[in-house]
Short mmCIF file of N, CA and C and ligand atoms in Angstrom, two decimals:
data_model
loop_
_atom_site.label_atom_id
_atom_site.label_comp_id
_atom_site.label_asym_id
_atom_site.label_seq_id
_atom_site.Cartn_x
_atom_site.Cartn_y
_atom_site.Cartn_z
N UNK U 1 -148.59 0.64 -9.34
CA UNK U 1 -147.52 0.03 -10.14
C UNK U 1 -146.15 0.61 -9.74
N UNK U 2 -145.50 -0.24 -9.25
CA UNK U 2 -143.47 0.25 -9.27
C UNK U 2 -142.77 -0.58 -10.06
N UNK U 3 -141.76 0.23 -10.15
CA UNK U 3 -140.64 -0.40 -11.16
C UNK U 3 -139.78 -0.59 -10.00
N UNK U 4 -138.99 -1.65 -9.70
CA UNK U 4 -137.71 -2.34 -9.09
C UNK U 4 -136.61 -2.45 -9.70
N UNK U 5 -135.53 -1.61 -9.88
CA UNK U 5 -134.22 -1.86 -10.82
C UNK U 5 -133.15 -2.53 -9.65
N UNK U 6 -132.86 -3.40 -10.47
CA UNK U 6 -132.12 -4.36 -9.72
C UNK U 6 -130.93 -4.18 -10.65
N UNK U 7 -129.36 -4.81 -9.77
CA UNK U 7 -128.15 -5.30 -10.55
C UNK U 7 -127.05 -4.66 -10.11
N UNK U 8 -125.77 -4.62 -10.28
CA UNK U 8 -124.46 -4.83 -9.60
C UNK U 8 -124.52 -3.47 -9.62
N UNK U 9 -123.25 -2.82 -9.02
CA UNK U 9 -122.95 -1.92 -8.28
C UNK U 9 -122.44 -1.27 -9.90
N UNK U 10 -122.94 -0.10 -10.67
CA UNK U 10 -122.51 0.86 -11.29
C UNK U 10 -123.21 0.15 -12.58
N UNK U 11 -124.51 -0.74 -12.86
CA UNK U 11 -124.77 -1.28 -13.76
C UNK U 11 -125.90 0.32 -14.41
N UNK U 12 -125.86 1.37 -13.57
CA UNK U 12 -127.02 2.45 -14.24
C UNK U 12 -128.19 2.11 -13.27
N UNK U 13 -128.28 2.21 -12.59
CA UNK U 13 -129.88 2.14 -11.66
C UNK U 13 -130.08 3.24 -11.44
N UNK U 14 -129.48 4.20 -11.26
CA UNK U 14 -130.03 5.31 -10.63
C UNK U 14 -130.44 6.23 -11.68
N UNK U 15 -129.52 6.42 -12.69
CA UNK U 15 -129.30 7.46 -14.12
C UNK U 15 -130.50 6.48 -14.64
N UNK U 16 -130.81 5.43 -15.04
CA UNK U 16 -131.52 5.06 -15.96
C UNK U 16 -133.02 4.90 -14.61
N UNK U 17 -133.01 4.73 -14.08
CA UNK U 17 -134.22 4.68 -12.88
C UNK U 17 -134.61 6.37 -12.89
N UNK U 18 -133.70 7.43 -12.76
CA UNK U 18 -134.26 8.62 -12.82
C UNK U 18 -134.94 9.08 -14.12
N UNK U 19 -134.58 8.65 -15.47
CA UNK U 19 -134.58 8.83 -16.53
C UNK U 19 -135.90 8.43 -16.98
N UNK U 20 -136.33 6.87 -16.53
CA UNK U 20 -137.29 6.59 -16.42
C UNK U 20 -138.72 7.31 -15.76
N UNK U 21 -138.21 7.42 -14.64
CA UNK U 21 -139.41 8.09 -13.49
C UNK U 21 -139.71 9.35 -14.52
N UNK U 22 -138.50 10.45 -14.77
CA UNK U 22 -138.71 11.54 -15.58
C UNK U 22 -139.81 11.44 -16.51
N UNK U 23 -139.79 10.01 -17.34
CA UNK U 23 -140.31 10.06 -18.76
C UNK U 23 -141.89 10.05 -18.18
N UNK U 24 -141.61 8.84 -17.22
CA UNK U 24 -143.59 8.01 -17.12
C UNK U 24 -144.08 9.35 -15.46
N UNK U 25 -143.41 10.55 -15.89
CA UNK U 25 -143.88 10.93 -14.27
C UNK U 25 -143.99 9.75 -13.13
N UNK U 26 -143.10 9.23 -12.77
CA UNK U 26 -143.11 8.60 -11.17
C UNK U 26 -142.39 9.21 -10.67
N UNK U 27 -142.16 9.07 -8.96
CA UNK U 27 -141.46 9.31 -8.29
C UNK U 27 -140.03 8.19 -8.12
N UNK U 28 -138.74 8.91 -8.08
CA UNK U 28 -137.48 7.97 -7.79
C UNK U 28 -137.21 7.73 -6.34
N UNK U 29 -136.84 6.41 -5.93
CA UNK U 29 -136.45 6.39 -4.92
C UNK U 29 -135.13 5.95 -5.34
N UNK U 30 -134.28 6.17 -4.44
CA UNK U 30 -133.41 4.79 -4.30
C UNK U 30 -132.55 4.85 -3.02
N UNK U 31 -132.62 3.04 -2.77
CA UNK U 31 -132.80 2.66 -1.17
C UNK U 31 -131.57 3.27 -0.26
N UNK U 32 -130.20 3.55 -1.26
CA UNK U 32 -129.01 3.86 -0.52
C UNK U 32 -129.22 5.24 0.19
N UNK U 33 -130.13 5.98 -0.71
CA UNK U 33 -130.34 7.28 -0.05
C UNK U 33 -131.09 7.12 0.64
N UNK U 34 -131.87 6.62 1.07
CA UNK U 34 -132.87 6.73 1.87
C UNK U 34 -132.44 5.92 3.29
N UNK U 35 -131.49 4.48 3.06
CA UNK U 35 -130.24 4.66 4.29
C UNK U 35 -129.84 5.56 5.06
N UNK U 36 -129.10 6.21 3.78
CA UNK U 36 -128.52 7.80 4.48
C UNK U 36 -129.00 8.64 5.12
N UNK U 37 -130.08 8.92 4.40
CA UNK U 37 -131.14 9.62 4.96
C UNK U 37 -131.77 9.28 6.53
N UNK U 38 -132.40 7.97 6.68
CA UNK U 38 -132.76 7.42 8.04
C UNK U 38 -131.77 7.60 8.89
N UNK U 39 -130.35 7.64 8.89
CA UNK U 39 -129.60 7.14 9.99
C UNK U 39 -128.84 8.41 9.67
N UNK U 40 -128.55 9.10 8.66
CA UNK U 40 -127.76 10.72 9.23
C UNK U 40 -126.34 9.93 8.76
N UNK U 41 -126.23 9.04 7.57
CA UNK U 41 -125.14 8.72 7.66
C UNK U 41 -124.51 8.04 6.44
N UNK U 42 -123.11 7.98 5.69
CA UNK U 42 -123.01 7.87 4.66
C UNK U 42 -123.02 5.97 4.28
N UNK U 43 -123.24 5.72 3.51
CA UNK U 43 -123.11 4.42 3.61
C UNK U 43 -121.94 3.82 3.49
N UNK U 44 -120.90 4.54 2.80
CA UNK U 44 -119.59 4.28 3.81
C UNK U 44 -118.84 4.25 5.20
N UNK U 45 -119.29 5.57 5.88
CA UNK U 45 -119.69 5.38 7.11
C UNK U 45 -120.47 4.04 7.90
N UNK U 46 -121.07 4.02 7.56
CA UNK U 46 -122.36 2.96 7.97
C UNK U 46 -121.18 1.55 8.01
N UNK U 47 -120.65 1.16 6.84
CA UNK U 47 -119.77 0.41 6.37
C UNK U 47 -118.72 0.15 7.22
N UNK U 48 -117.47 1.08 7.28
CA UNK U 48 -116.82 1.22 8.20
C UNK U 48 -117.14 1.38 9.76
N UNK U 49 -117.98 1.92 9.99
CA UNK U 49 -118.25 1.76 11.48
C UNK U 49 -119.16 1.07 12.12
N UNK U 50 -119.61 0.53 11.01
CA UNK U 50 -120.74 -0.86 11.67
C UNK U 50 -120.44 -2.28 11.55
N UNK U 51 -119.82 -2.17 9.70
CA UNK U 51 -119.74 -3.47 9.33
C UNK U 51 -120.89 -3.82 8.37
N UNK U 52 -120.58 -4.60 7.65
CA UNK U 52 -121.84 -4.88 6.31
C UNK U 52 -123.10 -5.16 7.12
N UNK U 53 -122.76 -6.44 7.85
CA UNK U 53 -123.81 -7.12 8.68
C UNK U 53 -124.80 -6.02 8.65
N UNK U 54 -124.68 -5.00 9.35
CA UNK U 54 -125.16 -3.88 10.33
C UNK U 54 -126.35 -3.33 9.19
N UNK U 55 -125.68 -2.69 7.61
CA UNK U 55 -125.94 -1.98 6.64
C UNK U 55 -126.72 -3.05 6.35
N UNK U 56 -126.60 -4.38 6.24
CA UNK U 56 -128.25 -5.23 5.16
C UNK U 56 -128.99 -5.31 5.86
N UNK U 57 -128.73 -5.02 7.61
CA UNK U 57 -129.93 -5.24 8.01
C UNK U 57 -131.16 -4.00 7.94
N UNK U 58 -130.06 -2.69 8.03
CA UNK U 58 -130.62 -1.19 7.35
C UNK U 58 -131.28 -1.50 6.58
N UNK U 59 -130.78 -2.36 5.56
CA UNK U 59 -130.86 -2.13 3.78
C UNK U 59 -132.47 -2.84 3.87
N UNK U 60 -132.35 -4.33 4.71
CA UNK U 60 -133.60 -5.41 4.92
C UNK U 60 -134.60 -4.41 5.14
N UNK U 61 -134.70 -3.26 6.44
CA UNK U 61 -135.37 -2.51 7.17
C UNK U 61 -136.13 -1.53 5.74
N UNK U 62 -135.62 -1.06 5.53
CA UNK U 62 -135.80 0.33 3.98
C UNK U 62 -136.57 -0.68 3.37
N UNK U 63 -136.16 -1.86 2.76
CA UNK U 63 -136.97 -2.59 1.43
C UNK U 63 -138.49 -2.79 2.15
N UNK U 64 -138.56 -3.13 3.55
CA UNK U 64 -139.49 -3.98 4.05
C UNK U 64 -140.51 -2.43 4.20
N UNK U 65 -139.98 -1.18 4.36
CA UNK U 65 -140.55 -0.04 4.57
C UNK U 65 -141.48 0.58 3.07
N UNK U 66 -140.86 0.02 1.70
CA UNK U 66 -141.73 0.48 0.95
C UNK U 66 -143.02 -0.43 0.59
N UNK U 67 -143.50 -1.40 1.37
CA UNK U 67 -144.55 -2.07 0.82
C UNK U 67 -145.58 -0.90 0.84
N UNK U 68 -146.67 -1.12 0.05
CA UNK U 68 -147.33 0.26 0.45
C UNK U 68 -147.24 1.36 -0.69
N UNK U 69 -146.05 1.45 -1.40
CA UNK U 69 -145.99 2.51 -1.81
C UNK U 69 -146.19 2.39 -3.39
N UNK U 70 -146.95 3.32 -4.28
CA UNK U 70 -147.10 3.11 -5.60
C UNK U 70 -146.58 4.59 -6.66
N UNK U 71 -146.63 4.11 -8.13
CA UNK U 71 -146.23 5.00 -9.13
C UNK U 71 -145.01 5.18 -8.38
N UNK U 72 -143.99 4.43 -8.71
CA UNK U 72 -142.43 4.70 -7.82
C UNK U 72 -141.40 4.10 -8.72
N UNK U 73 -140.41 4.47 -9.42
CA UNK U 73 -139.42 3.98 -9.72
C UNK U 73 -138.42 3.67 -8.33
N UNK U 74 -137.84 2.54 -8.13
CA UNK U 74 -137.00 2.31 -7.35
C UNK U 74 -135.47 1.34 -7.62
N UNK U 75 -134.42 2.25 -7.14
CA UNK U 75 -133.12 1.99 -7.57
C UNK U 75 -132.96 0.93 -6.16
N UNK U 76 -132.87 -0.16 -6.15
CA UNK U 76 -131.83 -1.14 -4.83
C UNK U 76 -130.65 -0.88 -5.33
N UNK U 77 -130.09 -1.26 -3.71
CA UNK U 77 -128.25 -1.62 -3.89
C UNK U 77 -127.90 -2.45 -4.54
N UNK U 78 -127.23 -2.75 -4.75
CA UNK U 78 -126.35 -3.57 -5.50
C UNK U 78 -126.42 -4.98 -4.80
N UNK U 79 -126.13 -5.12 -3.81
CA UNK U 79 -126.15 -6.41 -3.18
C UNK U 79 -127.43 -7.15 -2.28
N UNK U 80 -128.52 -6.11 -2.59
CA UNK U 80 -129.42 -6.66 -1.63
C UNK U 80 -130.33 -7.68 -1.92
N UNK U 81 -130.69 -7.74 -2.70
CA UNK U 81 -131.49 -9.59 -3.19
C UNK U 81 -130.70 -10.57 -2.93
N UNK U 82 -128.98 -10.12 -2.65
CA UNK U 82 -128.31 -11.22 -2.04
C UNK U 82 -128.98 -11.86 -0.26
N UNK U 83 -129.15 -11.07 0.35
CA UNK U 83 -129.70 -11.26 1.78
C UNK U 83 -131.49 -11.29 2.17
N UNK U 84 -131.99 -11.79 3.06
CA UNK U 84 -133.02 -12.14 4.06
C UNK U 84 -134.17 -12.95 2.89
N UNK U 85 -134.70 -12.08 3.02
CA UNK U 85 -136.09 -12.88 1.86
C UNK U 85 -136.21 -10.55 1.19
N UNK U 86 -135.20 -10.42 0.42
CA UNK U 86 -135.03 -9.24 0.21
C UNK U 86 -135.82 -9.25 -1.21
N UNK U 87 -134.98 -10.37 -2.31
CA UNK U 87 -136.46 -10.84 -3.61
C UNK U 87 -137.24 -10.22 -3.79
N UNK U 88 -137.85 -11.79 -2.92
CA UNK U 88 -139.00 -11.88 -2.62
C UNK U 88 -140.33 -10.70 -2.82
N UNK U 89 -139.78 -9.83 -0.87
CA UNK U 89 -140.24 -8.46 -0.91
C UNK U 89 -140.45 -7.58 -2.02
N UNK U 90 -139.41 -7.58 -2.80
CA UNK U 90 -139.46 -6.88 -3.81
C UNK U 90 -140.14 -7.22 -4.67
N UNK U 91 -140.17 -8.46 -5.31
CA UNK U 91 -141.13 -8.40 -6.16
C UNK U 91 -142.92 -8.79 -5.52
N UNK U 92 -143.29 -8.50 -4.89
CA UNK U 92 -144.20 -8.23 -4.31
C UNK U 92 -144.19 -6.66 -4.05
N UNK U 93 -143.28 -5.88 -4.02
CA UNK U 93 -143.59 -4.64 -4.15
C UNK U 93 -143.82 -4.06 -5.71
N UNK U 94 -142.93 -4.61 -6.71
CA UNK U 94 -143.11 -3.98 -8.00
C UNK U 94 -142.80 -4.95 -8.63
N UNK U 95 -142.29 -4.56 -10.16
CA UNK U 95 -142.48 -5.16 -11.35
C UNK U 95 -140.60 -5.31 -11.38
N UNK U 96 -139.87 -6.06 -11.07
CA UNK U 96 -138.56 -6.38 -11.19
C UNK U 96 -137.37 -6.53 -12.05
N UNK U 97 -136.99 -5.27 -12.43
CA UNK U 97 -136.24 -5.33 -14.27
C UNK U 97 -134.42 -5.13 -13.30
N UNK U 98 -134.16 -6.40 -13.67
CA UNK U 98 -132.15 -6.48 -13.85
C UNK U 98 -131.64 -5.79 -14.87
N UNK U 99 -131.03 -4.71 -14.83
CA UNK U 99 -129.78 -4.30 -15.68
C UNK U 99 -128.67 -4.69 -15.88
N UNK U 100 -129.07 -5.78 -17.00
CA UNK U 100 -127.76 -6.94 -16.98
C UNK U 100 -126.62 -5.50 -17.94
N UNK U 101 -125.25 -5.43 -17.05
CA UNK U 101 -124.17 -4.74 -17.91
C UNK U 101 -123.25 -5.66 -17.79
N UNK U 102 -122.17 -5.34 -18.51
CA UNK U 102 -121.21 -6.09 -19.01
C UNK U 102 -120.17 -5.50 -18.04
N UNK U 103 -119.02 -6.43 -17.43
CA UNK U 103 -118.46 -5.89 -16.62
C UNK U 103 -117.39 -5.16 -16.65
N UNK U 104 -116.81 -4.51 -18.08
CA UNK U 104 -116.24 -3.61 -18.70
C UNK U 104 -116.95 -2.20 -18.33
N UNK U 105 -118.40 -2.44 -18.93
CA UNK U 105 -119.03 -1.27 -18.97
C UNK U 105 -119.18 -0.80 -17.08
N UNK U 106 -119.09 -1.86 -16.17
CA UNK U 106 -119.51 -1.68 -14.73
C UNK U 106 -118.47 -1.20 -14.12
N UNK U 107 -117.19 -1.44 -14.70
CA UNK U 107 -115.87 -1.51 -14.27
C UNK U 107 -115.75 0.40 -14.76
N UNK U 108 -115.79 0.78 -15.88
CA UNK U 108 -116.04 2.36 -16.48
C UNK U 108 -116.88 3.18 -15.54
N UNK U 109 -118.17 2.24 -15.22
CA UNK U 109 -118.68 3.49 -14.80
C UNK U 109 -118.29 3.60 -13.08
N UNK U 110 -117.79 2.62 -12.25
CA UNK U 110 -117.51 2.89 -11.09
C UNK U 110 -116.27 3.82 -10.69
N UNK U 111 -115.27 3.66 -12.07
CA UNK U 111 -114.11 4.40 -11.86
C UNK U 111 -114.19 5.72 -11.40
N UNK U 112 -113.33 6.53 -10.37
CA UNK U 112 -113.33 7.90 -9.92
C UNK U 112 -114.49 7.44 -8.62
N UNK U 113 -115.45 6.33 -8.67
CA UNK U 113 -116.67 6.47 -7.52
C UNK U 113 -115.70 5.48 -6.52
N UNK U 114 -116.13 5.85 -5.26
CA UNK U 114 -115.68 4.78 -3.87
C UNK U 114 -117.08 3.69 -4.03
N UNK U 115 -117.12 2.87 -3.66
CA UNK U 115 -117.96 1.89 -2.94
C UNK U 115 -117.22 0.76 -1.87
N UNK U 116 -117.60 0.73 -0.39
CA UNK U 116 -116.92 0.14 0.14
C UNK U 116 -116.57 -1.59 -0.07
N UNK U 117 -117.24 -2.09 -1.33
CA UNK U 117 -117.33 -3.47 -1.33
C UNK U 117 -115.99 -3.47 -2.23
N UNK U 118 -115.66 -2.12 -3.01
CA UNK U 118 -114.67 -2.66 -4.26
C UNK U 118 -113.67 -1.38 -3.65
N UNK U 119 -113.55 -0.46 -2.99
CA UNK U 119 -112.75 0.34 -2.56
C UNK U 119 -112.41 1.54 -3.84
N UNK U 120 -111.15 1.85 -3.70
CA UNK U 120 -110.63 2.89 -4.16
C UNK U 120 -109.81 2.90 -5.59
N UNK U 121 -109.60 1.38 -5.37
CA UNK U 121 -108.72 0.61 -6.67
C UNK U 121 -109.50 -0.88 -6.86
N UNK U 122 -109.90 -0.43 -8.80
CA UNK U 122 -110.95 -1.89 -8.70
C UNK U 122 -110.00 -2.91 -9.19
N UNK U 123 -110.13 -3.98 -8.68
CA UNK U 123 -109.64 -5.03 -8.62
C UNK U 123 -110.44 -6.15 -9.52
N UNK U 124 -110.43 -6.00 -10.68
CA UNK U 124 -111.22 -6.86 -11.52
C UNK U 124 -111.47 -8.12 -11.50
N UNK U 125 -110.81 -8.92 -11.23
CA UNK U 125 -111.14 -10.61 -10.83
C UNK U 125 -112.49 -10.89 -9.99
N UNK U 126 -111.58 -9.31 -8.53
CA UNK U 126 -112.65 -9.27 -7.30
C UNK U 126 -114.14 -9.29 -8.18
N UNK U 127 -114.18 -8.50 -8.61
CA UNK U 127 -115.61 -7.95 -8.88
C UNK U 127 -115.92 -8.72 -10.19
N UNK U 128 -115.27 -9.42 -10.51
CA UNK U 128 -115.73 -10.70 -11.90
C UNK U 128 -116.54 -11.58 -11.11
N UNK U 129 -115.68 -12.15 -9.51
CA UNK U 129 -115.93 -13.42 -9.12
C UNK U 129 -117.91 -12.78 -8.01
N UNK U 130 -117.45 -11.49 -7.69
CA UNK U 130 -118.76 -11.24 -6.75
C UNK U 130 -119.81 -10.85 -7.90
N UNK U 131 -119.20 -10.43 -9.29
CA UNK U 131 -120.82 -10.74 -9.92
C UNK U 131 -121.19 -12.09 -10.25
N UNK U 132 -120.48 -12.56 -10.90
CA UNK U 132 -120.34 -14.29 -10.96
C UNK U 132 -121.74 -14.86 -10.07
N UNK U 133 -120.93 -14.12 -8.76
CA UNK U 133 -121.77 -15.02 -7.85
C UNK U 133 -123.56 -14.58 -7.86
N UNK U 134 -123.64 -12.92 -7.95
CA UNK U 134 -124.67 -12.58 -7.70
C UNK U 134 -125.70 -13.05 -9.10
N UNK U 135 -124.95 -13.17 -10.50
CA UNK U 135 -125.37 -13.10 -11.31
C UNK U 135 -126.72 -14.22 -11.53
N UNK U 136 -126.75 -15.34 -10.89
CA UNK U 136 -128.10 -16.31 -11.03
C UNK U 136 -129.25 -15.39 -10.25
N UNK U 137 -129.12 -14.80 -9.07
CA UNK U 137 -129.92 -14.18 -8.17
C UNK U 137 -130.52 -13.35 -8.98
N UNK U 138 -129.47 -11.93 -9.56
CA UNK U 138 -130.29 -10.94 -10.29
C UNK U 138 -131.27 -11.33 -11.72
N UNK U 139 -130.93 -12.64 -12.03
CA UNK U 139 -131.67 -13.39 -13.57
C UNK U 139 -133.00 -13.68 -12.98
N UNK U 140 -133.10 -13.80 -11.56
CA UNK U 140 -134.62 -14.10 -11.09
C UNK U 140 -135.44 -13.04 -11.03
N UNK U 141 -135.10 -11.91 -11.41
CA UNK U 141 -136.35 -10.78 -11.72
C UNK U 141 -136.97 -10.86 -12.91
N UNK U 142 -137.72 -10.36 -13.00
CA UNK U 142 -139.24 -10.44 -13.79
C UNK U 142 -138.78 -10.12 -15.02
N UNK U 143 -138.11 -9.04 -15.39
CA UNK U 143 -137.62 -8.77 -16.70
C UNK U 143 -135.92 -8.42 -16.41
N UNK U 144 -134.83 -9.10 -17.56
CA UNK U 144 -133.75 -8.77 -17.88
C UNK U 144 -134.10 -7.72 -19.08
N UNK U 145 -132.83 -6.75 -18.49
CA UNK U 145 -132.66 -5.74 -20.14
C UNK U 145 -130.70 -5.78 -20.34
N UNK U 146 -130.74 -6.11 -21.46
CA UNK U 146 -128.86 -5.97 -21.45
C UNK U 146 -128.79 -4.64 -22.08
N UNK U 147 -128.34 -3.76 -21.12
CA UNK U 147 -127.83 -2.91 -21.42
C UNK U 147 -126.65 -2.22 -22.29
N UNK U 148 -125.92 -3.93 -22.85
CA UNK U 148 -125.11 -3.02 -23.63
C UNK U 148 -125.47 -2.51 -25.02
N UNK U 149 -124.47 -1.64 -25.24
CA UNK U 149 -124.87 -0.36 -27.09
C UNK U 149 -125.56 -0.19 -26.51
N UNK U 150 -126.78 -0.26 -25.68
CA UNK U 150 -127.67 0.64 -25.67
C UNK U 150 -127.48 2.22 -24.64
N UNK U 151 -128.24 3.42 -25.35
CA UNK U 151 -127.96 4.83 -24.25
C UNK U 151 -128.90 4.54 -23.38
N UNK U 152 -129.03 5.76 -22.44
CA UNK U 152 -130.18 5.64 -21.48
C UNK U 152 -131.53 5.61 -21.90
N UNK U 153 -131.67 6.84 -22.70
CA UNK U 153 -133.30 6.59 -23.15
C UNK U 153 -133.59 5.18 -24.34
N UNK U 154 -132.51 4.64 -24.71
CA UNK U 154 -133.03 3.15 -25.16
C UNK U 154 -133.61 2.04 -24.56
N UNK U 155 -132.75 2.53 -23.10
CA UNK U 155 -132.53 1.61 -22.43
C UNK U 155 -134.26 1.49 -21.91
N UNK U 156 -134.75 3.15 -21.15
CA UNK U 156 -135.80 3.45 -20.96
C UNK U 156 -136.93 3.02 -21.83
N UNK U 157 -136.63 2.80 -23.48
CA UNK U 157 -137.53 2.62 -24.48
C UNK U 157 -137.58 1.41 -24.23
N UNK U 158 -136.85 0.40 -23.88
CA UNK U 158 -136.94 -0.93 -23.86
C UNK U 158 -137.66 -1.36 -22.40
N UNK U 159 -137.22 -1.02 -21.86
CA UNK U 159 -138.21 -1.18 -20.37
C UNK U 159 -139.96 -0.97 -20.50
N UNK U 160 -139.89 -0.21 -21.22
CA UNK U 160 -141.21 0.75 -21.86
C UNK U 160 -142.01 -0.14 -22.05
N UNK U 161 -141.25 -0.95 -23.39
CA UNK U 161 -141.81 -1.62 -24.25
C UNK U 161 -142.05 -2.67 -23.93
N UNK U 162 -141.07 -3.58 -23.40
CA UNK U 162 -140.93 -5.05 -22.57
C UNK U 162 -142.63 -4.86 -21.46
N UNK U 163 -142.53 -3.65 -20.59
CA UNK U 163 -143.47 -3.74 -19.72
C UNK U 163 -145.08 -3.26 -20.47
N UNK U 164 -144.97 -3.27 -21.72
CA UNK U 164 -146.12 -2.65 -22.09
C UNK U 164 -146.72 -1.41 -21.77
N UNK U 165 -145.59 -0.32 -21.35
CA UNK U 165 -146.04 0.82 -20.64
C UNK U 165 -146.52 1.98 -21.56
C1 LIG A 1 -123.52 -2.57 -2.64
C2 LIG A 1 -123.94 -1.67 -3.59
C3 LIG A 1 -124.16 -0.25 -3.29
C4 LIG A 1 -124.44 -0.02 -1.81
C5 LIG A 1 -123.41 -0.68 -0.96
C6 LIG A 1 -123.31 -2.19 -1.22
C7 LIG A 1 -123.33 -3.99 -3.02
O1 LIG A 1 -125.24 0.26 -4.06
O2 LIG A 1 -125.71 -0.52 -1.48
O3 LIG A 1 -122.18 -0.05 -1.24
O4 LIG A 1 -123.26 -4.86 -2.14
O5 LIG A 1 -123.23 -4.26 -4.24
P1 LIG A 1 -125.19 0.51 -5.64
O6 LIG A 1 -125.54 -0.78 -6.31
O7 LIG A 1 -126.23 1.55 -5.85
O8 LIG A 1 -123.83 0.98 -5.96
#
């Protein structure tokens, strides 16, 4: 059994994916590190000196690398169910929960963080119109949780519960 946390860039995948793994003993992955990790390199780096292209096909490579693997919480990027048959894969690897946040709350928690898709200064429209877009894609996982009012271990209690765990 894996858990797949899916959803935009600062929606909690990682904090609430670790939080999780913590509670049910699994192991955390998540795919950006493990980018980094393969190639010796930051994913900004990667970004800037490759180009996105370059990084989904990384990103394609990593997803297609955990078939196989079980008892795993796993954090994806932010943008990757946007590209190849990335889904798909995934949910054939695990059980697929979107962290639907509100883009106030996404907009808070990215502040002070870089990501090369939104830079250094967030530009709110930008990142209204690229969730906008992603937002039908991430509704195709197996379970939505809206994260808002809720803390982390609610959030965890609800995942819990939704999955019958
Ligand atoms: C991206 C999200 C990032 C990272 C890369 C691209 C995206 O991951 O994969 O910067 O396209 O939304 P997080 O969702 O973990 O921030």
């Amino acid at each position: 059994m894996n858990i797949v946390l899916l959803g935009f860039m600062g929606s909690g995948k990682t904090t609430i994916g670790k939080a999780f793994a913590q509670r049910k003993k699994l192991k955390f992955i998540d795919t950006d590190d493990v980018i980094e990790k393969q190639n010796n390199l930051l994913i900004k780096d990667i970004f800037s000196s490759y180009g996105e292209a370059h990084f989904r096909l990384l990103e394609k490579q990593v997803i297609d690398q955990l078939v196989g693997l079980d008892n795993c919480v796993i954090a994806i990027g932010g943008g990757a169910v946007m590209y190849y048959d990335n889904l798909d894969a995934l949910k054939r690897i695990g059980t697929t929960v979107f962290l639907d946040a509100p883009l106030q709350k996404i907009i808070m928690n990215l502040k002070g963080k870089f990501r090369p898709l939104v830079g250094h200064t967030i530009d709110e429209d930008k990142m209204r119109e690229l969730l906008e877009y992603r937002y039908p894609t991430y509704r195709k996982a197996d379970l939505v949780i809206h994260t808002d009012n809720l803390d982390i271990q609610q959030i965890v209690d609800e995942i819990t519960a939704k999955l019958g765990l």
